[in-house]
């Protein structure tokens, strides 16, 4: 992993890492009110259990509303692969000069990540995890975007399943890596979502799986606790535009850093805990827990890259369960 360059106001760049996730256990949104991880684990469905309902996720937004809410994040999340000053092969923090490739117009200060990374392995065709959501996380700065957790399976997936927090949005959303290279579907995290897709646990179980090898079709599904089936948020087919064959389940953020040397995201996330647990991967149609055989931490940024002295991160069970607080 690359380390942070010395910070100059509004131009700190992290050449770090980002993204990985699987299935199972879960977590809660706020540390003081979080249920015990073991209780959440007991309630979580197995990644390969239950059937697909054939229905769209309840409360999913119309495409026009998805674009209205999330299009401003496209330049951050999309890539100019291989350019400097962003997560490796995921995108720069600013606009790159056509002549030199150097980032000449910074959009924000930092872009760190931490969690589970999925290795690029033959036959990779899915990932799954139970992931925390919060109605208490409030982003105050327009330059801060928090993706925690965000999951992208290895194997050249068309779809990334992202938990998104901005100044105006709390959502579980799907990013299209094959055609629009943009956010393509979204559901707001509200009381209805919590009832239907967390069953009162504060954590949703999501998976992204390949449904057709011939067309490279991938589907992002959420487990519906009311019906006991998987509802589909988004499906896409085609050629992955990122050129990536590895994946991730991580906490990832973009943030500004104030004159105090502390990131805006640090204040926003204070005293809140986010987890991803029972992370699993699917290989040739068979689910197995994330382990040294299929996962590592190759997207992790150094702890100091978050510019948050109160933040703690634990890999509770490599590589099936991680927890970040603050």
PDB file of C-alpha atoms in Angstrom:
ATOM      1  CA  UNK A   1       0.000   0.000   0.000  1.00  0.00           C
ATOM      2  CA  UNK A   2       1.095   3.529  -0.665  1.00  0.00           C
ATOM      3  CA  UNK A   3       1.306   5.953   2.210  1.00  0.00           C
ATOM      4  CA  UNK A   4      -0.103   9.480   2.490  1.00  0.00           C
ATOM      5  CA  UNK A   5       1.844  12.344   1.076  1.00  0.00           C
ATOM      6  CA  UNK A   6       2.396  15.325   3.414  1.00  0.00           C
ATOM      7  CA  UNK A   7      -0.809  17.305   3.714  1.00  0.00           C
ATOM      8  CA  UNK A   8      -1.174  20.717   2.160  1.00  0.00           C
ATOM      9  CA  UNK A   9      -4.547  22.391   2.634  1.00  0.00           C
ATOM     10  CA  UNK A  10      -7.201  20.891   0.347  1.00  0.00           C
ATOM     11  CA  UNK A  11      -4.668  18.734  -1.505  1.00  0.00           C
ATOM     12  CA  UNK A  12      -3.949  15.666   0.577  1.00  0.00           C
ATOM     13  CA  UNK A  13      -3.949  12.613  -1.673  1.00  0.00           C
ATOM     14  CA  UNK A  14      -3.955   8.988  -0.626  1.00  0.00           C
ATOM     15  CA  UNK A  15      -2.641   6.387  -3.053  1.00  0.00           C
ATOM     16  CA  UNK A  16      -4.235   3.697  -1.026  1.00  0.00           C
ATOM     17  CA  UNK A  17      -6.843   1.052  -1.603  1.00  0.00           C
ATOM     18  CA  UNK A  18     -10.498   0.322  -1.664  1.00  0.00           C
ATOM     19  CA  UNK A  19     -13.208  -2.301  -1.660  1.00  0.00           C
ATOM     20  CA  UNK A  20     -14.342  -5.897  -0.645  1.00  0.00           C
ATOM     21  CA  UNK A  21     -17.326  -7.961   0.853  1.00  0.00           C
ATOM     22  CA  UNK A  22     -19.347 -11.193   1.253  1.00  0.00           C
ATOM     23  CA  UNK A  23     -22.343 -12.556   3.244  1.00  0.00           C
ATOM     24  CA  UNK A  24     -23.877 -13.494   6.562  1.00  0.00           C
ATOM     25  CA  UNK A  25     -23.579 -11.928   9.966  1.00  0.00           C
ATOM     26  CA  UNK A  26     -24.404  -8.385  10.645  1.00  0.00           C
ATOM     27  CA  UNK A  27     -23.993  -5.274  12.615  1.00  0.00           C
ATOM     28  CA  UNK A  28     -25.867  -2.282  13.873  1.00  0.00           C
ATOM     29  CA  UNK A  29     -25.755   1.378  13.074  1.00  0.00           C
ATOM     30  CA  UNK A  30     -24.940   3.113  16.320  1.00  0.00           C
ATOM     31  CA  UNK A  31     -22.575   1.705  18.901  1.00  0.00           C
ATOM     32  CA  UNK A  32     -24.689   2.515  21.973  1.00  0.00           C
ATOM     33  CA  UNK A  33     -27.739   0.732  20.577  1.00  0.00           C
ATOM     34  CA  UNK A  34     -26.090  -2.018  18.521  1.00  0.00           C
ATOM     35  CA  UNK A  35     -27.305  -5.554  19.150  1.00  0.00           C
ATOM     36  CA  UNK A  36     -24.623  -8.083  20.000  1.00  0.00           C
ATOM     37  CA  UNK A  37     -22.973  -9.389  16.833  1.00  0.00           C
ATOM     38  CA  UNK A  38     -23.870 -12.950  17.826  1.00  0.00           C
ATOM     39  CA  UNK A  39     -27.550 -12.045  17.936  1.00  0.00           C
ATOM     40  CA  UNK A  40     -27.371 -10.504  14.493  1.00  0.00           C
ATOM     41  CA  UNK A  41     -25.493 -13.525  13.186  1.00  0.00           C
ATOM     42  CA  UNK A  42     -28.198 -15.863  14.363  1.00  0.00           C
ATOM     43  CA  UNK A  43     -30.809 -13.886  12.459  1.00  0.00           C
ATOM     44  CA  UNK A  44     -28.855 -13.648   9.217  1.00  0.00           C
ATOM     45  CA  UNK A  45     -29.841 -15.922   6.319  1.00  0.00           C
ATOM     46  CA  UNK A  46     -27.305 -18.132   4.604  1.00  0.00           C
ATOM     47  CA  UNK A  47     -26.102 -16.624   1.341  1.00  0.00           C
ATOM     48  CA  UNK A  48     -27.329 -19.486  -0.773  1.00  0.00           C
ATOM     49  CA  UNK A  49     -30.529 -20.102   1.132  1.00  0.00           C
ATOM     50  CA  UNK A  50     -34.017 -19.036   0.106  1.00  0.00           C
ATOM     51  CA  UNK A  51     -35.220 -18.317  -3.411  1.00  0.00           C
ATOM     52  CA  UNK A  52     -35.264 -15.207  -5.548  1.00  0.00           C
ATOM     53  CA  UNK A  53     -38.680 -13.575  -5.334  1.00  0.00           C
ATOM     54  CA  UNK A  54     -38.712 -12.175  -8.850  1.00  0.00           C
ATOM     55  CA  UNK A  55     -39.597  -8.806  -7.358  1.00  0.00           C
ATOM     56  CA  UNK A  56     -37.744  -5.512  -7.251  1.00  0.00           C
ATOM     57  CA  UNK A  57     -36.573  -4.281  -3.856  1.00  0.00           C
ATOM     58  CA  UNK A  58     -39.461  -2.544  -2.088  1.00  0.00           C
ATOM     59  CA  UNK A  59     -39.053   1.235  -2.117  1.00  0.00           C
ATOM     60  CA  UNK A  60     -36.487   1.241  -4.945  1.00  0.00           C
ATOM     61  CA  UNK A  61     -36.301   4.702  -6.505  1.00  0.00           C
ATOM     62  CA  UNK A  62     -37.157   5.505 -10.141  1.00  0.00           C
ATOM     63  CA  UNK A  63     -34.088   5.810 -12.366  1.00  0.00           C
ATOM     64  CA  UNK A  64     -34.492   9.572 -12.744  1.00  0.00           C
ATOM     65  CA  UNK A  65     -34.468  10.013  -8.965  1.00  0.00           C
ATOM     66  CA  UNK A  66     -31.416   7.776  -8.598  1.00  0.00           C
ATOM     67  CA  UNK A  67     -29.563   9.973 -11.054  1.00  0.00           C
ATOM     68  CA  UNK A  68     -30.751  13.180  -9.392  1.00  0.00           C
ATOM     69  CA  UNK A  69     -29.552  12.035  -5.987  1.00  0.00           C
ATOM     70  CA  UNK A  70     -26.323  10.279  -6.933  1.00  0.00           C
ATOM     71  CA  UNK A  71     -24.987  11.578 -10.253  1.00  0.00           C
ATOM     72  CA  UNK A  72     -22.807  14.106  -8.453  1.00  0.00           C
ATOM     73  CA  UNK A  73     -20.800  11.185  -7.034  1.00  0.00           C
ATOM     74  CA  UNK A  74     -19.967   9.746 -10.432  1.00  0.00           C
ATOM     75  CA  UNK A  75     -16.674  11.576 -10.877  1.00  0.00           C
ATOM     76  CA  UNK A  76     -15.487  10.328  -7.492  1.00  0.00           C
ATOM     77  CA  UNK A  77     -16.551   6.723  -7.918  1.00  0.00           C
ATOM     78  CA  UNK A  78     -15.821   6.283 -11.617  1.00  0.00           C
ATOM     79  CA  UNK A  79     -12.277   5.670 -12.737  1.00  0.00           C
ATOM     80  CA  UNK A  80      -9.516   6.908 -14.909  1.00  0.00           C
ATOM     81  CA  UNK A  81      -7.702   3.692 -14.184  1.00  0.00           C
ATOM     82  CA  UNK A  82      -4.057   3.810 -13.332  1.00  0.00           C
ATOM     83  CA  UNK A  83      -3.907   7.572 -12.726  1.00  0.00           C
ATOM     84  CA  UNK A  84      -2.174   8.699  -9.535  1.00  0.00           C
ATOM     85  CA  UNK A  85      -3.581  10.008  -6.291  1.00  0.00           C
ATOM     86  CA  UNK A  86      -6.589   7.756  -5.820  1.00  0.00           C
ATOM     87  CA  UNK A  87      -7.330   4.196  -4.787  1.00  0.00           C
ATOM     88  CA  UNK A  88      -5.336   1.956  -7.065  1.00  0.00           C
ATOM     89  CA  UNK A  89      -7.159   1.415 -10.365  1.00  0.00           C
ATOM     90  CA  UNK A  90     -10.330   2.919  -8.965  1.00  0.00           C
ATOM     91  CA  UNK A  91     -10.004   6.579  -9.750  1.00  0.00           C
ATOM     92  CA  UNK A  92      -8.256   9.847  -9.013  1.00  0.00           C
ATOM     93  CA  UNK A  93      -9.231  12.413  -6.409  1.00  0.00           C
ATOM     94  CA  UNK A  94      -9.235  15.163  -9.019  1.00  0.00           C
ATOM     95  CA  UNK A  95      -9.201  15.910 -12.725  1.00  0.00           C
ATOM     96  CA  UNK A  96      -6.153  14.505 -14.521  1.00  0.00           C
ATOM     97  CA  UNK A  97      -4.179  16.569 -17.022  1.00  0.00           C
ATOM     98  CA  UNK A  98      -4.533  15.051 -20.519  1.00  0.00           C
ATOM     99  CA  UNK A  99      -0.870  15.813 -21.151  1.00  0.00           C
ATOM    100  CA  UNK A 100       0.773  14.410 -18.035  1.00  0.00           C
ATOM    101  CA  UNK A 101      -1.895  12.458 -16.179  1.00  0.00           C
ATOM    102  CA  UNK A 102      -1.175  14.511 -13.067  1.00  0.00           C
ATOM    103  CA  UNK A 103      -4.152  15.468 -10.920  1.00  0.00           C
ATOM    104  CA  UNK A 104      -4.554  19.206 -11.399  1.00  0.00           C
ATOM    105  CA  UNK A 105      -7.905  20.005  -9.806  1.00  0.00           C
ATOM    106  CA  UNK A 106      -8.464  18.356  -6.417  1.00  0.00           C
ATOM    107  CA  UNK A 107     -12.044  17.457  -5.572  1.00  0.00           C
ATOM    108  CA  UNK A 108     -11.355  16.501  -1.972  1.00  0.00           C
ATOM    109  CA  UNK A 109      -8.523  15.610   0.354  1.00  0.00           C
ATOM    110  CA  UNK A 110      -8.530  11.918   1.243  1.00  0.00           C
ATOM    111  CA  UNK A 111      -9.821   8.578  -0.096  1.00  0.00           C
ATOM    112  CA  UNK A 112      -8.901   5.749   2.311  1.00  0.00           C
ATOM    113  CA  UNK A 113     -10.412   2.287   2.746  1.00  0.00           C
ATOM    114  CA  UNK A 114     -10.179  -0.670   5.096  1.00  0.00           C
ATOM    115  CA  UNK A 115     -11.741  -4.126   5.248  1.00  0.00           C
ATOM    116  CA  UNK A 116     -11.681  -7.391   3.333  1.00  0.00           C
ATOM    117  CA  UNK A 117     -10.278  -7.698  -0.181  1.00  0.00           C
ATOM    118  CA  UNK A 118     -11.244 -10.559  -2.479  1.00  0.00           C
ATOM    119  CA  UNK A 119      -8.508 -12.277  -4.434  1.00  0.00           C
ATOM    120  CA  UNK A 120      -8.802 -12.681  -8.175  1.00  0.00           C
ATOM    121  CA  UNK A 121      -9.465 -16.408  -8.577  1.00  0.00           C
ATOM    122  CA  UNK A 122     -10.779 -18.538 -11.405  1.00  0.00           C
ATOM    123  CA  UNK A 123     -14.487 -19.301 -10.993  1.00  0.00           C
ATOM    124  CA  UNK A 124     -15.290 -16.339  -8.703  1.00  0.00           C
ATOM    125  CA  UNK A 125     -18.984 -15.610  -9.186  1.00  0.00           C
ATOM    126  CA  UNK A 126     -20.406 -13.920  -6.091  1.00  0.00           C
ATOM    127  CA  UNK A 127     -20.071 -12.384  -2.662  1.00  0.00           C
ATOM    128  CA  UNK A 128     -22.422 -11.864   0.247  1.00  0.00           C
ATOM    129  CA  UNK A 129     -22.494 -10.277   3.700  1.00  0.00           C
ATOM    130  CA  UNK A 130     -24.705  -8.837   6.382  1.00  0.00           C
ATOM    131  CA  UNK A 131     -23.923  -5.153   6.673  1.00  0.00           C
ATOM    132  CA  UNK A 132     -24.856  -2.391   9.047  1.00  0.00           C
ATOM    133  CA  UNK A 133     -26.969   0.612   8.130  1.00  0.00           C
ATOM    134  CA  UNK A 134     -27.606   3.802  10.077  1.00  0.00           C
ATOM    135  CA  UNK A 135     -30.301   6.443  10.217  1.00  0.00           C
ATOM    136  CA  UNK A 136     -28.099   8.365  12.662  1.00  0.00           C
ATOM    137  CA  UNK A 137     -25.100   9.067  10.450  1.00  0.00           C
ATOM    138  CA  UNK A 138     -25.364  12.668   9.286  1.00  0.00           C
ATOM    139  CA  UNK A 139     -22.845  14.027   6.789  1.00  0.00           C
ATOM    140  CA  UNK A 140     -22.305  17.758   7.228  1.00  0.00           C
ATOM    141  CA  UNK A 141     -19.784  18.608   4.522  1.00  0.00           C
ATOM    142  CA  UNK A 142     -20.611  18.480   0.798  1.00  0.00           C
ATOM    143  CA  UNK A 143     -17.122  17.123   0.131  1.00  0.00           C
ATOM    144  CA  UNK A 144     -17.682  14.014   2.237  1.00  0.00           C
ATOM    145  CA  UNK A 145     -19.039  10.747   0.873  1.00  0.00           C
ATOM    146  CA  UNK A 146     -19.036   7.620   3.041  1.00  0.00           C
ATOM    147  CA  UNK A 147     -19.424   4.128   1.589  1.00  0.00           C
ATOM    148  CA  UNK A 148     -19.689   1.746   4.512  1.00  0.00           C
ATOM    149  CA  UNK A 149     -19.851  -1.059   3.842  1.00  0.00           C
ATOM    150  CA  UNK A 150     -19.467  -1.430   0.083  1.00  0.00           C
ATOM    151  CA  UNK A 151     -19.205  -4.817  -1.592  1.00  0.00           C
ATOM    152  CA  UNK A 152     -17.916  -5.910  -4.982  1.00  0.00           C
ATOM    153  CA  UNK A 153     -17.314  -9.575  -5.807  1.00  0.00           C
ATOM    154  CA  UNK A 154     -14.257 -10.843  -7.638  1.00  0.00           C
ATOM    155  CA  UNK A 155     -14.737 -12.184 -11.138  1.00  0.00           C
ATOM    156  CA  UNK A 156     -15.403  -9.109 -13.281  1.00  0.00           C
ATOM    157  CA  UNK A 157     -18.797  -8.252 -11.813  1.00  0.00           C
ATOM    158  CA  UNK A 158     -21.102  -5.753 -13.492  1.00  0.00           C
ATOM    159  CA  UNK A 159     -22.509  -4.671 -10.118  1.00  0.00           C
ATOM    160  CA  UNK A 160     -21.212  -3.209  -6.846  1.00  0.00           C
ATOM    161  CA  UNK A 161     -23.561  -3.011  -3.846  1.00  0.00           C
ATOM    162  CA  UNK A 162     -22.872   0.207  -1.933  1.00  0.00           C
ATOM    163  CA  UNK A 163     -24.179   1.653   1.340  1.00  0.00           C
ATOM    164  CA  UNK A 164     -24.066   5.396   0.639  1.00  0.00           C
ATOM    165  CA  UNK A 165     -24.033   8.372   2.997  1.00  0.00           C
ATOM    166  CA  UNK A 166     -23.790  11.956   1.770  1.00  0.00           C
ATOM    167  CA  UNK A 167     -25.125  15.261   3.048  1.00  0.00           C
ATOM    168  CA  UNK A 168     -28.490  14.515   1.404  1.00  0.00           C
ATOM    169  CA  UNK A 169     -28.584  10.720   0.953  1.00  0.00           C
ATOM    170  CA  UNK A 170     -28.707   7.592   3.089  1.00  0.00           C
ATOM    171  CA  UNK A 171     -29.189   4.647   0.773  1.00  0.00           C
ATOM    172  CA  UNK A 172     -28.291   1.154  -0.322  1.00  0.00           C
ATOM    173  CA  UNK A 173     -27.398   1.572  -3.966  1.00  0.00           C
ATOM    174  CA  UNK A 174     -26.067  -0.376  -6.933  1.00  0.00           C
ATOM    175  CA  UNK A 175     -23.210   0.809  -9.140  1.00  0.00           C
ATOM    176  CA  UNK A 176     -23.153  -0.364 -12.766  1.00  0.00           C
ATOM    177  CA  UNK A 177     -19.596  -1.273 -13.823  1.00  0.00           C
ATOM    178  CA  UNK A 178     -20.548  -2.625 -17.272  1.00  0.00           C
ATOM    179  CA  UNK A 179     -22.661  -0.074 -19.121  1.00  0.00           C
ATOM    180  CA  UNK A 180     -23.439   3.313 -17.568  1.00  0.00           C
ATOM    181  CA  UNK A 181     -20.501   3.236 -15.124  1.00  0.00           C
ATOM    182  CA  UNK A 182     -22.744   5.119 -12.734  1.00  0.00           C
ATOM    183  CA  UNK A 183     -25.163   4.538  -9.873  1.00  0.00           C
ATOM    184  CA  UNK A 184     -28.090   2.746 -11.469  1.00  0.00           C
ATOM    185  CA  UNK A 185     -30.429   1.740  -8.604  1.00  0.00           C
ATOM    186  CA  UNK A 186     -31.066   2.838  -5.040  1.00  0.00           C
ATOM    187  CA  UNK A 187     -33.338   2.402  -2.038  1.00  0.00           C
ATOM    188  CA  UNK A 188     -33.510   4.908   0.808  1.00  0.00           C
ATOM    189  CA  UNK A 189     -32.545   3.771   4.305  1.00  0.00           C
ATOM    190  CA  UNK A 190     -35.702   4.632   6.267  1.00  0.00           C
ATOM    191  CA  UNK A 191     -38.094   2.924   8.663  1.00  0.00           C
ATOM    192  CA  UNK A 192     -39.708   0.896   5.888  1.00  0.00           C
ATOM    193  CA  UNK A 193     -36.319  -0.347   4.677  1.00  0.00           C
ATOM    194  CA  UNK A 194     -35.268  -1.251   8.218  1.00  0.00           C
ATOM    195  CA  UNK A 195     -38.447  -3.273   8.780  1.00  0.00           C
ATOM    196  CA  UNK A 196     -38.331  -5.118   5.471  1.00  0.00           C
ATOM    197  CA  UNK A 197     -34.624  -5.654   4.911  1.00  0.00           C
ATOM    198  CA  UNK A 198     -33.084  -5.724   8.387  1.00  0.00           C
ATOM    199  CA  UNK A 199     -35.900  -7.385  10.311  1.00  0.00           C
ATOM    200  CA  UNK A 200     -35.200  -4.988  13.169  1.00  0.00           C
ATOM    201  CA  UNK A 201     -31.526  -6.000  13.483  1.00  0.00           C
ATOM    202  CA  UNK A 202     -30.090  -2.803  11.998  1.00  0.00           C
ATOM    203  CA  UNK A 203     -28.209  -4.808   9.354  1.00  0.00           C
ATOM    204  CA  UNK A 204     -29.203  -5.923   5.871  1.00  0.00           C
ATOM    205  CA  UNK A 205     -27.997  -9.022   4.088  1.00  0.00           C
ATOM    206  CA  UNK A 206     -26.955  -8.383   0.513  1.00  0.00           C
ATOM    207  CA  UNK A 207     -25.344 -10.428  -2.178  1.00  0.00           C
ATOM    208  CA  UNK A 208     -24.048  -9.908  -5.710  1.00  0.00           C
ATOM    209  CA  UNK A 209     -24.034 -13.069  -7.833  1.00  0.00           C
ATOM    210  CA  UNK A 210     -23.413 -14.016 -11.434  1.00  0.00           C
ATOM    211  CA  UNK A 211     -26.625 -15.361 -12.931  1.00  0.00           C
ATOM    212  CA  UNK A 212     -25.394 -15.989 -16.479  1.00  0.00           C
ATOM    213  CA  UNK A 213     -21.851 -16.780 -17.524  1.00  0.00           C
ATOM    214  CA  UNK A 214     -22.694 -16.480 -21.223  1.00  0.00           C
ATOM    215  CA  UNK A 215     -23.772 -12.827 -20.950  1.00  0.00           C
ATOM    216  CA  UNK A 216     -21.774 -11.973 -17.800  1.00  0.00           C
ATOM    217  CA  UNK A 217     -24.986 -11.044 -15.997  1.00  0.00           C
ATOM    218  CA  UNK A 218     -24.790 -10.135 -12.306  1.00  0.00           C
ATOM    219  CA  UNK A 219     -27.587  -9.417  -9.840  1.00  0.00           C
ATOM    220  CA  UNK A 220     -27.550  -7.437  -6.582  1.00  0.00           C
ATOM    221  CA  UNK A 221     -30.145  -8.879  -4.189  1.00  0.00           C
ATOM    222  CA  UNK A 222     -31.337  -7.948  -0.700  1.00  0.00           C
ATOM    223  CA  UNK A 223     -32.815 -10.510   1.686  1.00  0.00           C
ATOM    224  CA  UNK A 224     -36.422  -9.640   2.517  1.00  0.00           C
ATOM    225  CA  UNK A 225     -37.044 -10.589   6.150  1.00  0.00           C
ATOM    226  CA  UNK A 226     -40.807 -10.230   5.661  1.00  0.00           C
ATOM    227  CA  UNK A 227     -41.044 -12.805   2.881  1.00  0.00           C
ATOM    228  CA  UNK A 228     -37.922 -14.890   3.446  1.00  0.00           C
ATOM    229  CA  UNK A 229     -36.829 -14.385  -0.159  1.00  0.00           C
ATOM    230  CA  UNK A 230     -34.260 -12.370  -2.111  1.00  0.00           C
ATOM    231  CA  UNK A 231     -35.486  -9.199  -3.823  1.00  0.00           C
ATOM    232  CA  UNK A 232     -33.482  -7.761  -6.711  1.00  0.00           C
ATOM    233  CA  UNK A 233     -32.147  -4.207  -6.542  1.00  0.00           C
ATOM    234  CA  UNK A 234     -30.319  -4.218  -9.869  1.00  0.00           C
ATOM    235  CA  UNK A 235     -29.056  -6.583 -12.548  1.00  0.00           C
ATOM    236  CA  UNK A 236     -26.670  -5.865 -15.404  1.00  0.00           C
ATOM    237  CA  UNK A 237     -24.745  -7.740 -18.089  1.00  0.00           C
ATOM    238  CA  UNK A 238     -21.905  -6.975 -20.449  1.00  0.00           C
ATOM    239  CA  UNK A 239     -18.192  -6.287 -20.195  1.00  0.00           C
ATOM    240  CA  UNK A 240     -16.779  -4.894 -16.974  1.00  0.00           C
ATOM    241  CA  UNK A 241     -15.346  -1.446 -17.760  1.00  0.00           C
ATOM    242  CA  UNK A 242     -12.951  -1.363 -14.811  1.00  0.00           C
ATOM    243  CA  UNK A 243     -10.787  -4.209 -16.022  1.00  0.00           C
ATOM    244  CA  UNK A 244     -10.802  -5.582 -12.470  1.00  0.00           C
ATOM    245  CA  UNK A 245     -11.080  -9.244 -11.543  1.00  0.00           C
ATOM    246  CA  UNK A 246     -10.560  -8.895  -7.776  1.00  0.00           C
ATOM    247  CA  UNK A 247     -13.083  -7.421  -5.326  1.00  0.00           C
ATOM    248  CA  UNK A 248     -13.748  -6.043  -1.855  1.00  0.00           C
ATOM    249  CA  UNK A 249     -15.951  -5.584   1.174  1.00  0.00           C
ATOM    250  CA  UNK A 250     -14.741  -2.425   2.862  1.00  0.00           C
ATOM    251  CA  UNK A 251     -15.333   0.878   4.553  1.00  0.00           C
ATOM    252  CA  UNK A 252     -14.398   3.513   1.989  1.00  0.00           C
ATOM    253  CA  UNK A 253     -14.697   7.284   2.186  1.00  0.00           C
ATOM    254  CA  UNK A 254     -13.953  10.532   0.436  1.00  0.00           C
ATOM    255  CA  UNK A 255     -13.543  13.506   2.753  1.00  0.00           C
ATOM    256  CA  UNK A 256     -12.069  16.923   3.281  1.00  0.00           C
ATOM    257  CA  UNK A 257      -9.509  17.583   6.023  1.00  0.00           C
ATOM    258  CA  UNK A 258      -9.868  20.737   8.107  1.00  0.00           C
ATOM    259  CA  UNK A 259      -7.151  23.052   9.374  1.00  0.00           C
ATOM    260  CA  UNK A 260      -7.221  21.032  12.614  1.00  0.00           C
ATOM    261  CA  UNK A 261      -5.880  18.053  10.684  1.00  0.00           C
ATOM    262  CA  UNK A 262      -9.067  16.046  11.271  1.00  0.00           C
ATOM    263  CA  UNK A 263     -11.301  14.767   8.490  1.00  0.00           C
ATOM    264  CA  UNK A 264     -14.889  15.981   8.290  1.00  0.00           C
ATOM    265  CA  UNK A 265     -15.974  12.342   8.185  1.00  0.00           C
ATOM    266  CA  UNK A 266     -14.409  11.807  11.621  1.00  0.00           C
ATOM    267  CA  UNK A 267     -16.938  14.127  13.251  1.00  0.00           C
ATOM    268  CA  UNK A 268     -19.816  12.667  11.247  1.00  0.00           C
ATOM    269  CA  UNK A 269     -19.032   9.076  12.262  1.00  0.00           C
ATOM    270  CA  UNK A 270     -18.126   9.708  15.907  1.00  0.00           C
ATOM    271  CA  UNK A 271     -19.541   7.031  18.248  1.00  0.00           C
ATOM    272  CA  UNK A 272     -21.102   5.078  15.378  1.00  0.00           C
ATOM    273  CA  UNK A 273     -20.100   1.493  14.645  1.00  0.00           C
ATOM    274  CA  UNK A 274     -20.238  -0.167  11.248  1.00  0.00           C
ATOM    275  CA  UNK A 275     -19.646  -3.850  10.614  1.00  0.00           C
ATOM    276  CA  UNK A 276     -19.657  -6.415   7.894  1.00  0.00           C
ATOM    277  CA  UNK A 277     -19.863 -10.015   9.012  1.00  0.00           C
ATOM    278  CA  UNK A 278     -20.204 -13.578   7.779  1.00  0.00           C
ATOM    279  CA  UNK A 279     -18.526 -12.328   4.629  1.00  0.00           C
ATOM    280  CA  UNK A 280     -18.632 -15.104   2.050  1.00  0.00           C
ATOM    281  CA  UNK A 281     -17.572 -15.651  -1.517  1.00  0.00           C
ATOM    282  CA  UNK A 282     -19.003 -17.915  -4.188  1.00  0.00           C
ATOM    283  CA  UNK A 283     -16.759 -19.921  -6.491  1.00  0.00           C
ATOM    284  CA  UNK A 284     -18.253 -21.980  -9.316  1.00  0.00           C
ATOM    285  CA  UNK A 285     -21.609 -21.740  -7.571  1.00  0.00           C
ATOM    286  CA  UNK A 286     -20.416 -22.867  -4.129  1.00  0.00           C
ATOM    287  CA  UNK A 287     -20.393 -20.544  -1.111  1.00  0.00           C
ATOM    288  CA  UNK A 288     -17.559 -20.506   1.408  1.00  0.00           C
ATOM    289  CA  UNK A 289     -16.477 -18.082   4.156  1.00  0.00           C
ATOM    290  CA  UNK A 290     -13.894 -15.477   3.269  1.00  0.00           C
ATOM    291  CA  UNK A 291     -10.486 -16.855   4.267  1.00  0.00           C
ATOM    292  CA  UNK A 292      -6.807 -16.688   3.409  1.00  0.00           C
ATOM    293  CA  UNK A 293      -7.628 -18.902   0.441  1.00  0.00           C
ATOM    294  CA  UNK A 294      -9.772 -16.259  -1.239  1.00  0.00           C
ATOM    295  CA  UNK A 295      -9.251 -12.978   0.633  1.00  0.00           C
ATOM    296  CA  UNK A 296      -6.717 -10.633   2.206  1.00  0.00           C
ATOM    297  CA  UNK A 297      -6.408  -6.897   2.959  1.00  0.00           C
ATOM    298  CA  UNK A 298      -4.690  -5.617  -0.174  1.00  0.00           C
ATOM    299  CA  UNK A 299      -6.992  -2.573  -0.347  1.00  0.00           C
ATOM    300  CA  UNK A 300      -6.288  -1.374   3.195  1.00  0.00           C
ATOM    301  CA  UNK A 301      -5.021   2.165   3.717  1.00  0.00           C
ATOM    302  CA  UNK A 302      -2.828   3.028   6.717  1.00  0.00           C
ATOM    303  CA  UNK A 303      -4.888   3.954   9.798  1.00  0.00           C
ATOM    304  CA  UNK A 304      -3.564   7.517   9.655  1.00  0.00           C
ATOM    305  CA  UNK A 305      -5.022   7.929   6.171  1.00  0.00           C
ATOM    306  CA  UNK A 306      -8.461   8.417   7.738  1.00  0.00           C
ATOM    307  CA  UNK A 307      -7.291  11.555   9.623  1.00  0.00           C
ATOM    308  CA  UNK A 308      -9.424  10.511  12.582  1.00  0.00           C
ATOM    309  CA  UNK A 309      -7.544   9.900  15.860  1.00  0.00           C
ATOM    310  CA  UNK A 310     -10.624   8.457  17.598  1.00  0.00           C
ATOM    311  CA  UNK A 311     -11.419   5.906  14.872  1.00  0.00           C
ATOM    312  CA  UNK A 312     -10.807   2.225  15.601  1.00  0.00           C
ATOM    313  CA  UNK A 313     -10.829  -0.706  13.207  1.00  0.00           C
ATOM    314  CA  UNK A 314     -10.802  -4.420  14.002  1.00  0.00           C
ATOM    315  CA  UNK A 315     -10.632  -7.452  11.776  1.00  0.00           C
ATOM    316  CA  UNK A 316     -12.518  -9.584  14.267  1.00  0.00           C
ATOM    317  CA  UNK A 317     -12.371 -12.826  12.283  1.00  0.00           C
ATOM    318  CA  UNK A 318     -10.132 -12.840   9.208  1.00  0.00           C
ATOM    319  CA  UNK A 319     -11.652 -12.233   6.725  1.00  0.00           C
ATOM    320  CA  UNK A 320     -15.296 -12.796   7.536  1.00  0.00           C
ATOM    321  CA  UNK A 321     -15.975 -10.036  10.072  1.00  0.00           C
ATOM    322  CA  UNK A 322     -14.646  -6.501  10.430  1.00  0.00           C
ATOM    323  CA  UNK A 323     -15.777  -3.585  12.572  1.00  0.00           C
ATOM    324  CA  UNK A 324     -15.036   0.145  12.376  1.00  0.00           C
ATOM    325  CA  UNK A 325     -16.043   2.684  15.028  1.00  0.00           C
ATOM    326  CA  UNK A 326     -15.836   6.437  14.566  1.00  0.00           C
TER     327      UNK A 326
END
